[in-house]
Amino acid sequence: VNNLNTASGSTITVPTGKRIVGTDNSSIVAPGMVIQVVNGGTGVMTRTATTSTTYVATAINALINPKFANSLILPHFVTTANTNQSNGNGEGLIYTLFRKIGSGSFTELSTGSQGIGQLYSTYSRTHSSITASKFDTPNTTEQVEYKVYMKRIGSVGSVEIPATANVEHAVLAIFEIAQ
């Protein structure tokens, strides 16, 4: 008992009008299926501005409690960014995602020095949409926090995420995918 099996062949058919119902949010799971979606960092966000050439945390974050340790986690964010510089001065920012498991410390998900994405301009103050996704395998059921970080490239002005204070929206959604 406790298993479904065929009387013959390899297919189990659920008749029209009948359905299989799981009793909790993890009772029916298949590889590649989205198990849960957590929506954090939505709405009007506090703008983070920096002149730092090392990563600085923004206010955009979200937390997830994975149902399974072997799940694939996909954080995805969308917001805006801004470069503040005079005409003719090259200025930009590098952005990426960091992750923290449980009470641990934040670690960068991207490799190398160029982050997940960049915004760069040699003209003047530039506003632009930015977005990033990164597949992650934290291998835990502890709470995992994802946060957007940025740093400046250039030497003239500050850079900002989101681009406009107390007006811009940001979304950081996290998808848990069964393996």
mmCIF file of N, CA, C and O in Angstrom, residues 108-154:
data_model
loop_
_atom_site.group_PDB
_atom_site.id
_atom_site.type_symbol
_atom_site.label_atom_id
_atom_site.label_comp_id
_atom_site.label_asym_id
_atom_site.label_seq_id
_atom_site.Cartn_x
_atom_site.Cartn_y
_atom_site.Cartn_z
ATOM 1 N N GLU A 108 28.534 36.212 -2.924
ATOM 2 C CA GLU A 108 28.179 36.588 -4.290
ATOM 3 C C GLU A 108 27.869 35.356 -5.129
ATOM 4 O O GLU A 108 28.585 34.363 -5.071
ATOM 5 N N LEU A 109 26.813 35.421 -5.938
ATOM 6 C CA LEU A 109 26.453 34.307 -6.816
ATOM 7 C C LEU A 109 27.182 34.350 -8.149
ATOM 8 O O LEU A 109 27.382 33.316 -8.774
ATOM 9 N N SER A 110 27.551 35.528 -8.623
ATOM 10 C CA SER A 110 28.258 35.615 -9.904
ATOM 11 C C SER A 110 29.737 35.346 -9.697
ATOM 12 O O SER A 110 30.252 35.452 -8.587
ATOM 13 N N THR A 111 30.410 34.976 -10.770
ATOM 14 C CA THR A 111 31.845 34.729 -10.691
ATOM 15 C C THR A 111 32.571 35.782 -11.511
ATOM 16 O O THR A 111 32.014 36.354 -12.443
ATOM 17 N N GLY A 112 33.805 36.052 -11.169
ATOM 18 C CA GLY A 112 34.544 37.089 -11.867
ATOM 19 C C GLY A 112 34.218 38.457 -11.303
ATOM 20 O O GLY A 112 33.452 38.594 -10.350
ATOM 21 N N SER A 113 34.764 39.487 -11.894
ATOM 22 C CA SER A 113 34.610 40.835 -11.353
ATOM 23 C C SER A 113 33.516 41.647 -12.034
ATOM 24 O O SER A 113 33.294 42.796 -11.684
ATOM 25 N N GLN A 114 32.813 41.071 -13.002
ATOM 26 C CA GLN A 114 31.851 41.838 -13.786
ATOM 27 C C GLN A 114 30.397 41.625 -13.388
ATOM 28 O O GLN A 114 29.488 42.074 -14.086
ATOM 29 N N GLY A 115 30.138 40.960 -12.267
ATOM 30 C CA GLY A 115 28.781 40.792 -11.786
ATOM 31 C C GLY A 115 27.898 40.035 -12.762
ATOM 32 O O GLY A 115 28.365 39.296 -13.617
ATOM 33 N N ILE A 116 26.595 40.228 -12.615
ATOM 34 C CA ILE A 116 25.620 39.622 -13.517
ATOM 35 C C ILE A 116 25.313 40.575 -14.667
ATOM 36 O O ILE A 116 25.023 40.160 -15.776
ATOM 37 N N GLY A 117 25.372 41.874 -14.413
ATOM 38 C CA GLY A 117 25.076 42.853 -15.450
ATOM 39 C C GLY A 117 25.710 44.188 -15.152
ATOM 40 O O GLY A 117 26.221 44.434 -14.058
ATOM 41 N N GLN A 118 25.676 45.066 -16.162
ATOM 42 C CA GLN A 118 26.286 46.382 -16.038
ATOM 43 C C GLN A 118 25.421 47.431 -16.728
ATOM 44 O O GLN A 118 24.700 47.137 -17.671
ATOM 45 N N LEU A 119 25.550 48.666 -16.236
ATOM 46 C CA LEU A 119 24.989 49.843 -16.894
ATOM 47 C C LEU A 119 26.121 50.848 -16.977
ATOM 48 O O LEU A 119 26.741 51.168 -15.963
ATOM 49 N N TYR A 120 26.431 51.322 -18.201
ATOM 50 C CA TYR A 120 27.566 52.233 -18.390
ATOM 51 C C TYR A 120 27.206 53.286 -19.428
ATOM 52 O O TYR A 120 26.550 52.981 -20.419
ATOM 53 N N SER A 121 27.637 54.524 -19.177
ATOM 54 C CA SER A 121 27.368 55.605 -20.113
ATOM 55 C C SER A 121 28.535 56.582 -20.117
ATOM 56 O O SER A 121 29.131 56.850 -19.077
ATOM 57 N N THR A 122 28.851 57.130 -21.278
ATOM 58 C CA THR A 122 29.868 58.183 -21.378
ATOM 59 C C THR A 122 29.213 59.520 -21.694
ATOM 60 O O THR A 122 29.900 60.496 -21.963
ATOM 61 N N TYR A 123 27.909 59.580 -21.643
ATOM 62 C CA TYR A 123 27.216 60.800 -22.040
ATOM 63 C C TYR A 123 26.839 61.652 -20.827
ATOM 64 O O TYR A 123 27.473 62.631 -20.520
ATOM 65 N N SER A 124 25.796 61.302 -20.160
ATOM 66 C CA SER A 124 25.346 62.040 -18.979
ATOM 67 C C SER A 124 24.461 61.131 -18.148
ATOM 68 O O SER A 124 24.343 59.951 -18.428
ATOM 69 N N ARG A 125 23.840 61.705 -17.154
ATOM 70 C CA ARG A 125 22.979 60.921 -16.255
ATOM 71 C C ARG A 125 22.095 59.979 -17.079
ATOM 72 O O ARG A 125 21.374 60.403 -17.970
ATOM 73 N N THR A 126 22.162 58.678 -16.770
ATOM 74 C CA THR A 126 21.464 57.665 -17.549
ATOM 75 C C THR A 126 20.566 56.829 -16.653
ATOM 76 O O THR A 126 21.025 56.258 -15.671
ATOM 77 N N HIS A 127 19.275 56.761 -16.975
ATOM 78 C CA HIS A 127 18.313 55.881 -16.312
ATOM 79 C C HIS A 127 18.072 54.694 -17.233
ATOM 80 O O HIS A 127 17.920 54.866 -18.433
ATOM 81 N N SER A 128 17.999 53.492 -16.653
ATOM 82 C CA SER A 128 17.732 52.320 -17.474
ATOM 83 C C SER A 128 17.103 51.222 -16.629
ATOM 84 O O SER A 128 17.336 51.149 -15.419
ATOM 85 N N SER A 129 16.335 50.363 -17.270
ATOM 86 C CA SER A 129 15.856 49.150 -16.610
ATOM 87 C C SER A 129 17.019 48.178 -16.502
ATOM 88 O O SER A 129 17.869 48.122 -17.394
ATOM 89 N N ILE A 130 17.054 47.417 -15.426
ATOM 90 C CA ILE A 130 18.029 46.342 -15.282
ATOM 91 C C ILE A 130 17.300 45.097 -14.795
ATOM 92 O O ILE A 130 16.274 45.182 -14.121
ATOM 93 N N THR A 131 17.826 43.947 -15.158
ATOM 94 C CA THR A 131 17.223 42.682 -14.751
ATOM 95 C C THR A 131 18.305 41.615 -14.664
ATOM 96 O O THR A 131 19.343 41.724 -15.313
ATOM 97 N N ALA A 132 18.066 40.615 -13.855
ATOM 98 C CA ALA A 132 19.016 39.504 -13.755
ATOM 99 C C ALA A 132 18.326 38.284 -13.169
ATOM 100 O O ALA A 132 17.404 38.390 -12.360
ATOM 101 N N SER A 133 18.782 37.125 -13.593
ATOM 102 C CA SER A 133 18.367 35.828 -13.050
ATOM 103 C C SER A 133 19.623 34.993 -12.878
ATOM 104 O O SER A 133 20.560 35.119 -13.657
ATOM 105 N N LYS A 134 19.608 34.106 -11.899
ATOM 106 C CA LYS A 134 20.765 33.243 -11.676
ATOM 107 C C LYS A 134 20.297 31.947 -11.043
ATOM 108 O O LYS A 134 19.747 31.945 -9.941
ATOM 109 N N PHE A 135 20.492 30.820 -11.741
ATOM 110 C CA PHE A 135 20.161 29.529 -11.136
ATOM 111 C C PHE A 135 21.104 29.268 -9.972
ATOM 112 O O PHE A 135 22.303 29.529 -10.058
ATOM 113 N N ASP A 136 20.551 28.752 -8.885
ATOM 114 C CA ASP A 136 21.327 28.532 -7.665
ATOM 115 C C ASP A 136 20.934 27.194 -7.052
ATOM 116 O O ASP A 136 19.787 26.760 -7.170
ATOM 117 N N THR A 137 21.872 26.537 -6.430
ATOM 118 C CA THR A 137 21.621 25.276 -5.719
ATOM 119 C C THR A 137 22.185 25.394 -4.306
ATOM 120 O O THR A 137 23.272 24.895 -4.010
ATOM 121 N N PRO A 138 21.439 26.035 -3.397
ATOM 122 C CA PRO A 138 21.954 26.214 -2.041
ATOM 123 C C PRO A 138 21.992 24.927 -1.208
ATOM 124 O O PRO A 138 22.627 24.890 -0.160
ATOM 125 N N ASN A 139 21.314 23.858 -1.673
ATOM 126 C CA ASN A 139 21.326 22.555 -0.995
ATOM 127 C C ASN A 139 20.954 22.649 0.480
ATOM 128 O O ASN A 139 21.679 22.175 1.352
ATOM 129 N N THR A 140 19.800 23.258 0.746
ATOM 130 C CA THR A 140 19.346 23.432 2.120
ATOM 131 C C THR A 140 17.831 23.581 2.162
ATOM 132 O O THR A 140 17.210 23.902 1.146
ATOM 133 N N THR A 141 17.268 23.350 3.345
ATOM 134 C CA THR A 141 15.875 23.710 3.601
ATOM 135 C C THR A 141 15.818 24.853 4.617
ATOM 136 O O THR A 141 14.735 25.246 5.040
ATOM 137 N N GLU A 142 16.985 25.383 4.994
ATOM 138 C CA GLU A 142 17.036 26.578 5.846
ATOM 139 C C GLU A 142 16.581 27.785 5.032
ATOM 140 O O GLU A 142 16.634 27.771 3.799
ATOM 141 N N GLN A 143 16.198 28.845 5.712
ATOM 142 C CA GLN A 143 15.816 30.068 5.022
ATOM 143 C C GLN A 143 16.994 30.610 4.208
ATOM 144 O O GLN A 143 18.127 30.644 4.685
ATOM 145 N N VAL A 144 16.715 31.012 2.966
ATOM 146 C CA VAL A 144 17.731 31.586 2.089
ATOM 147 C C VAL A 144 17.275 32.987 1.708
ATOM 148 O O VAL A 144 16.128 33.188 1.290
ATOM 149 N N GLU A 145 18.161 33.950 1.881
ATOM 150 C CA GLU A 145 17.871 35.334 1.509
ATOM 151 C C GLU A 145 18.701 35.712 0.294
ATOM 152 O O GLU A 145 19.901 35.447 0.250
ATOM 153 N N TYR A 146 18.049 36.336 -0.685
ATOM 154 C CA TYR A 146 18.728 36.862 -1.867
ATOM 155 C C TYR A 146 18.632 38.378 -1.822
ATOM 156 O O TYR A 146 17.595 38.933 -1.442
ATOM 157 N N LYS A 147 19.720 39.052 -2.220
ATOM 158 C CA LYS A 147 19.765 40.510 -2.167
ATOM 159 C C LYS A 147 20.542 41.031 -3.366
ATOM 160 O O LYS A 147 21.534 40.431 -3.784
ATOM 161 N N VAL A 148 20.076 42.155 -3.924
ATOM 162 C CA VAL A 148 20.758 42.810 -5.040
ATOM 163 C C VAL A 148 21.864 43.710 -4.479
ATOM 164 O O VAL A 148 21.629 44.483 -3.544
ATOM 165 N N TYR A 149 23.058 43.580 -5.057
ATOM 166 C CA TYR A 149 24.204 44.416 -4.695
ATOM 167 C C TYR A 149 24.680 45.154 -5.936
ATOM 168 O O TYR A 149 24.445 44.720 -7.068
ATOM 169 N N MET A 150 25.392 46.274 -5.718
ATOM 170 C CA MET A 150 25.958 47.031 -6.833
ATOM 171 C C MET A 150 27.274 47.667 -6.412
ATOM 172 O O MET A 150 27.566 47.807 -5.225
ATOM 173 N N LYS A 151 28.065 48.065 -7.422
ATOM 174 C CA LYS A 151 29.277 48.851 -7.193
ATOM 175 C C LYS A 151 29.499 49.758 -8.386
ATOM 176 O O LYS A 151 29.004 49.495 -9.490
ATOM 177 N N ARG A 152 30.223 50.835 -8.165
ATOM 178 C CA ARG A 152 30.472 51.820 -9.219
ATOM 179 C C ARG A 152 31.661 51.420 -10.080
ATOM 180 O O ARG A 152 32.632 50.854 -9.575
ATOM 181 N N ILE A 153 31.560 51.702 -11.372
ATOM 182 C CA ILE A 153 32.725 51.672 -12.253
ATOM 183 C C ILE A 153 32.854 53.079 -12.813
ATOM 184 O O ILE A 153 31.868 53.707 -13.170
ATOM 185 N N GLY A 154 34.049 53.613 -12.848
ATOM 186 C CA GLY A 154 34.276 54.999 -13.214
ATOM 187 C C GLY A 154 34.745 55.756 -11.978
ATOM 188 O O GLY A 154 34.980 55.176 -10.923
#
